[in-house]
XYZ file of N, CA and C in Angstrom:
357
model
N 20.940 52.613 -22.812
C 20.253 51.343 -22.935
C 18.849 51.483 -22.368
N 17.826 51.181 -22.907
C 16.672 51.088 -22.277
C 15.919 49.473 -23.160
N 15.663 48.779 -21.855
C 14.797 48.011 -21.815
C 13.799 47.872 -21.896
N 13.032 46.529 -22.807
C 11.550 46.798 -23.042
C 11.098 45.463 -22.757
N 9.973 45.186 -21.936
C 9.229 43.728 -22.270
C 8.181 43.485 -23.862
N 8.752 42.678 -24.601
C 8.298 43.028 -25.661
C 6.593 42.725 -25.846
N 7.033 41.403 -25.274
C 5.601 40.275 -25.425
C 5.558 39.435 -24.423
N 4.682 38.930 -23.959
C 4.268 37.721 -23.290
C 2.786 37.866 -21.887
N 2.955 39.188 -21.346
C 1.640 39.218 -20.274
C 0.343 38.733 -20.731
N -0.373 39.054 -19.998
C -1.479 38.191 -19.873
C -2.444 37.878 -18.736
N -3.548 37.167 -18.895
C -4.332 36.619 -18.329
C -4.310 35.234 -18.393
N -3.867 34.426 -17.831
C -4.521 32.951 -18.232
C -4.633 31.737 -16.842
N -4.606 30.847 -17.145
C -5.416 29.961 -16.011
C -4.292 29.390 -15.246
N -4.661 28.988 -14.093
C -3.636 27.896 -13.426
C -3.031 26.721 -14.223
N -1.440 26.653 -13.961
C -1.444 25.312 -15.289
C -0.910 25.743 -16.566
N -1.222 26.746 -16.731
C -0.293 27.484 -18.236
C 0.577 27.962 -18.148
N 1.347 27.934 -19.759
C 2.388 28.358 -19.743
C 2.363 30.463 -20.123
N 3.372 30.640 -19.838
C 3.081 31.862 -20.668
C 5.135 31.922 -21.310
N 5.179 33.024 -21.900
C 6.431 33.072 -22.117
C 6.778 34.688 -22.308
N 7.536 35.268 -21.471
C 7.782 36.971 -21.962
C 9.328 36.973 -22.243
N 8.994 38.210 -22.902
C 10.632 38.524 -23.865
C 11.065 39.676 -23.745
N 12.282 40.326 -23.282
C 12.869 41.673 -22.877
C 13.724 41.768 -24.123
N 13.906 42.851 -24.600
C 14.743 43.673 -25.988
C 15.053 44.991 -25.332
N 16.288 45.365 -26.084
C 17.128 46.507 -25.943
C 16.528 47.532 -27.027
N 16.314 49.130 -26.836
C 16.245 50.020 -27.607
C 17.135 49.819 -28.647
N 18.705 49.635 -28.538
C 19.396 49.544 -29.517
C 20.080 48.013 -29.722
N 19.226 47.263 -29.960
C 19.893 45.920 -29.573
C 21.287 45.485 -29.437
N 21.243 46.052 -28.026
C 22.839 45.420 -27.733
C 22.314 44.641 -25.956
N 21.341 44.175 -26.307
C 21.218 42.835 -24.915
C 22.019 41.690 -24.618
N 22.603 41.646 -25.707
C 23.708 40.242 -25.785
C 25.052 40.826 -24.778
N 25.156 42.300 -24.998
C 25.856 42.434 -24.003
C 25.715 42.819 -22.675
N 24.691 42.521 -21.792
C 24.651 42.593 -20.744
C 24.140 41.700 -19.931
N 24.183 41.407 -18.550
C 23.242 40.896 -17.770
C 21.683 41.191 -17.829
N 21.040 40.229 -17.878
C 19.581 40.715 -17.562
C 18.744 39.755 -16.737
N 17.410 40.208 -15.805
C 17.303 39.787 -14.799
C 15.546 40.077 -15.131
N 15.107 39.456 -14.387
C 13.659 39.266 -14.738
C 12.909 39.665 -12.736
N 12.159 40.463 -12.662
C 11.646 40.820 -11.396
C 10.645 40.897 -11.430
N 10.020 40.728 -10.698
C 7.603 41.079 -9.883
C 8.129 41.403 -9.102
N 6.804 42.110 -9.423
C 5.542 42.904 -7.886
C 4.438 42.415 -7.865
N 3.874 41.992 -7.008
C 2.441 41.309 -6.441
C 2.287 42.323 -5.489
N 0.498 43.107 -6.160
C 0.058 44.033 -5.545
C 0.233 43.785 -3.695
N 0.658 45.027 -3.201
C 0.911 45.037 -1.773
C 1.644 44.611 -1.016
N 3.325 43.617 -2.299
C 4.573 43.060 -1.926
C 5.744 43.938 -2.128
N 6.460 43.489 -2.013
C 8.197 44.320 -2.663
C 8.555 43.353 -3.391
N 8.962 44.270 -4.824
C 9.574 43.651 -5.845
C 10.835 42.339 -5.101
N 10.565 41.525 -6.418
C 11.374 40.612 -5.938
C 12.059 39.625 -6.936
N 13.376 39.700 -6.992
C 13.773 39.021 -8.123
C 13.601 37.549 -8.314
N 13.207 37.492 -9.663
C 13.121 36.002 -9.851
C 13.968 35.154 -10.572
N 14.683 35.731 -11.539
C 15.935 35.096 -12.215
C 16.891 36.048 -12.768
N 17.813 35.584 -13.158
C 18.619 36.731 -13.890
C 20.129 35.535 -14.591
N 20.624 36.079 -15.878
C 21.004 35.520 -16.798
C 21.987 36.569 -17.479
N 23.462 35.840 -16.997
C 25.122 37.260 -17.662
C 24.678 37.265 -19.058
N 25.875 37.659 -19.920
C 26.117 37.888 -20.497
C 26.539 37.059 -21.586
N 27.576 35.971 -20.273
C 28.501 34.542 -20.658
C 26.919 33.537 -20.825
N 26.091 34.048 -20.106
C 24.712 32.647 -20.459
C 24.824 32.110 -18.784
N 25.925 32.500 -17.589
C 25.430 31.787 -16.508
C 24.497 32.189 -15.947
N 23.252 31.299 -15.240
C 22.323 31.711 -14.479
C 22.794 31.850 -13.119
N 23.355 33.026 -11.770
C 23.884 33.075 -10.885
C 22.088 33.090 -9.744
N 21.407 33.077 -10.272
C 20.116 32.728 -9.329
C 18.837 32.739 -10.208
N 17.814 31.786 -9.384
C 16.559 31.518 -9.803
C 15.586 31.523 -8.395
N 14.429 32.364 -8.337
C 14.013 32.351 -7.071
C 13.219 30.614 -6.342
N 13.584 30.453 -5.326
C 12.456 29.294 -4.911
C 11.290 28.942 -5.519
N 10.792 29.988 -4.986
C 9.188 29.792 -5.669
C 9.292 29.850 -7.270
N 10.261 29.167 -7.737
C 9.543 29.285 -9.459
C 11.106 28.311 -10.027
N 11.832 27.848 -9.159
C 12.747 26.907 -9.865
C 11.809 25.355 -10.294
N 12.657 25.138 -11.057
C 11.320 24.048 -11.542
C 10.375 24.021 -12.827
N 9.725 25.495 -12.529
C 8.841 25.798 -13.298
C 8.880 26.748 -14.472
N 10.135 27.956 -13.879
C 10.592 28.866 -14.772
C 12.055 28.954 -14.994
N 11.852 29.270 -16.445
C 13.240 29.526 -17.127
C 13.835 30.309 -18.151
N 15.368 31.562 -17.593
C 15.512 32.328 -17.664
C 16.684 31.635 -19.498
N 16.293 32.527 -20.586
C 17.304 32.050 -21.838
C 17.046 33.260 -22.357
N 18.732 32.912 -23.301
C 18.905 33.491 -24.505
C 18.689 33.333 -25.688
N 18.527 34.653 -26.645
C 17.672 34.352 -27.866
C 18.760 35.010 -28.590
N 20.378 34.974 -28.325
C 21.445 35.362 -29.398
C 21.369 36.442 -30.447
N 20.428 35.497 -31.615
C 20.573 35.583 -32.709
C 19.279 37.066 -32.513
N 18.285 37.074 -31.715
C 17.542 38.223 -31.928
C 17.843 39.214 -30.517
N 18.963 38.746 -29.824
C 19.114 39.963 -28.772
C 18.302 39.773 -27.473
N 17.648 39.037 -27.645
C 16.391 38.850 -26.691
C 16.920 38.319 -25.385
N 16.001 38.015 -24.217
C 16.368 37.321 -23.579
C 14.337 36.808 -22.542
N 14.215 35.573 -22.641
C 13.039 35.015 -22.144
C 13.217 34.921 -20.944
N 11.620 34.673 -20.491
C 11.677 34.128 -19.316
C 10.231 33.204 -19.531
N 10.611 31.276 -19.715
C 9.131 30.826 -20.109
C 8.982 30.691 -18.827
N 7.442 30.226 -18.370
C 6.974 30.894 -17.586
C 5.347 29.576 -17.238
N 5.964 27.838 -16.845
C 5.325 26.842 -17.045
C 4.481 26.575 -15.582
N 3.524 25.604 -15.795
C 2.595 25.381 -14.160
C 2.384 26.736 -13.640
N 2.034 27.607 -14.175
C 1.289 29.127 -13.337
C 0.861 29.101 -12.235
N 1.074 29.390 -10.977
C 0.335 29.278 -10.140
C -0.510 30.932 -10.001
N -1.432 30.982 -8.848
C -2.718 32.270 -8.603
C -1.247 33.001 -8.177
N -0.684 32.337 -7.520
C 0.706 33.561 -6.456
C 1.442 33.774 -7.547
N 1.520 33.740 -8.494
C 2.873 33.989 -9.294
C 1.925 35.832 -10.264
N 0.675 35.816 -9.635
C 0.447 37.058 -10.437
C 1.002 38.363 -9.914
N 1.170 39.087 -10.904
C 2.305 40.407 -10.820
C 2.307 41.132 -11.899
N 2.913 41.997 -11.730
C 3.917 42.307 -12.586
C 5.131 42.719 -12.924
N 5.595 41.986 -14.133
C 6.925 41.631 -14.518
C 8.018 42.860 -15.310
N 8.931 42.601 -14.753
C 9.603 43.877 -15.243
C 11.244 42.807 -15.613
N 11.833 43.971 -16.632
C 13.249 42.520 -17.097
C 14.375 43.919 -16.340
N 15.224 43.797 -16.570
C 16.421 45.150 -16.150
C 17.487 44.500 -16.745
N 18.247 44.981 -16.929
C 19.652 44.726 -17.504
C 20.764 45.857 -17.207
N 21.903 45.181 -17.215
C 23.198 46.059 -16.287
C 24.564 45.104 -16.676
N 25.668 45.298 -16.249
C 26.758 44.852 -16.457
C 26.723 43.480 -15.950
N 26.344 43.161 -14.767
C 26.053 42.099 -13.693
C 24.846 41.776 -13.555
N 24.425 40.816 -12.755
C 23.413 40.278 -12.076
C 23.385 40.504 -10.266
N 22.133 41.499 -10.155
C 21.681 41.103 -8.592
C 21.619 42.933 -7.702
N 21.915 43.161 -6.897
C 20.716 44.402 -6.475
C 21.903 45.878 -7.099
N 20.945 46.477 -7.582
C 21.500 47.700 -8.046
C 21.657 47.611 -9.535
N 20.537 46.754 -10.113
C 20.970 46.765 -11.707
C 20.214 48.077 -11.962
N 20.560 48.771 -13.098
C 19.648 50.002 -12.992
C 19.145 50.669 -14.611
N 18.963 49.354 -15.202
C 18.379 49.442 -16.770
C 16.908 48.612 -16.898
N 15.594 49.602 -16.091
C 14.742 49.041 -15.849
C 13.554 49.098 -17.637
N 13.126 48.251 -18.207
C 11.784 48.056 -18.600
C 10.493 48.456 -17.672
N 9.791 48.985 -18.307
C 8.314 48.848 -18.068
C 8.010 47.294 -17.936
N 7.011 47.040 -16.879
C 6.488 46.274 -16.446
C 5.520 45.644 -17.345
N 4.880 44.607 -17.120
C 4.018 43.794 -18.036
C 2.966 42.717 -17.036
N 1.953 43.131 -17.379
C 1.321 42.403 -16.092
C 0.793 40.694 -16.434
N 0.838 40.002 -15.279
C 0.934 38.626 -15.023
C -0.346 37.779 -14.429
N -1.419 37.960 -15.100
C -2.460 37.425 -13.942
C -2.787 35.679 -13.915
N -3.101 34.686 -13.252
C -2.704 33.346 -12.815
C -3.953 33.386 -12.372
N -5.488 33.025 -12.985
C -6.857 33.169 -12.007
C -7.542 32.077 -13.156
N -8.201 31.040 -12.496
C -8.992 30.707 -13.022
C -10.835 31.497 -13.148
């Protein structure tokens, strides 16, 4: 299995939305957990949501409940993360992973996709 962020980074302003999308090399994402993580230069990665298999969300980080939200796209394998009210702190970059479960030790990482939040 290897993971990819397909689409969604960027540049854009405080206040926007953005929306990114993780896909499987061989699309079989529907069967796994997948989990959405940043890095903010000079932090430790840190998870921000993550979303089974069954569709339960077992966590969403503080800083972004509210604003972000982790779904499934079924029918294309996918799995989002939209991405509303941007704040400057939410810049990073975003990486998705996918694994059997949700939460530390998933180990089906994507390349990263960078996140910038600057007016």
């Amino acid at each position: 299995l290897r993971c990819s962020c397909r689409s969604g980074g960027g540049l854009v302003q405080p206040g926007d939305s953005l929306r990114l999308s993780c896909a499987a090399s061989d699309d079989t994402l529907n069967y796994y957990a997948v989990g959405w993580y940043r890095q903010a230069p000079g932090k430790e990665r840190e998870g921000v949501s993550c979303i089974t298999s069954a569709e339960f969300i077992p966590f969403t980080a503080d800083s972004v409940k509210g604003r972000f939200t982790i779904s499934r796209d079924i029918g294309k394998n996918t799995v989002h993360l939209q991405m509303d009210t941007l704040k400057p702190e939410d810049t990073a970059v975003y990486y998705c992973v996918a694994d059997n479960f949700c939460g530390k030790g998933m180990k089906y990482w994507g390349k990263g996709t960078q996140v910038t939040v600057s007016s």
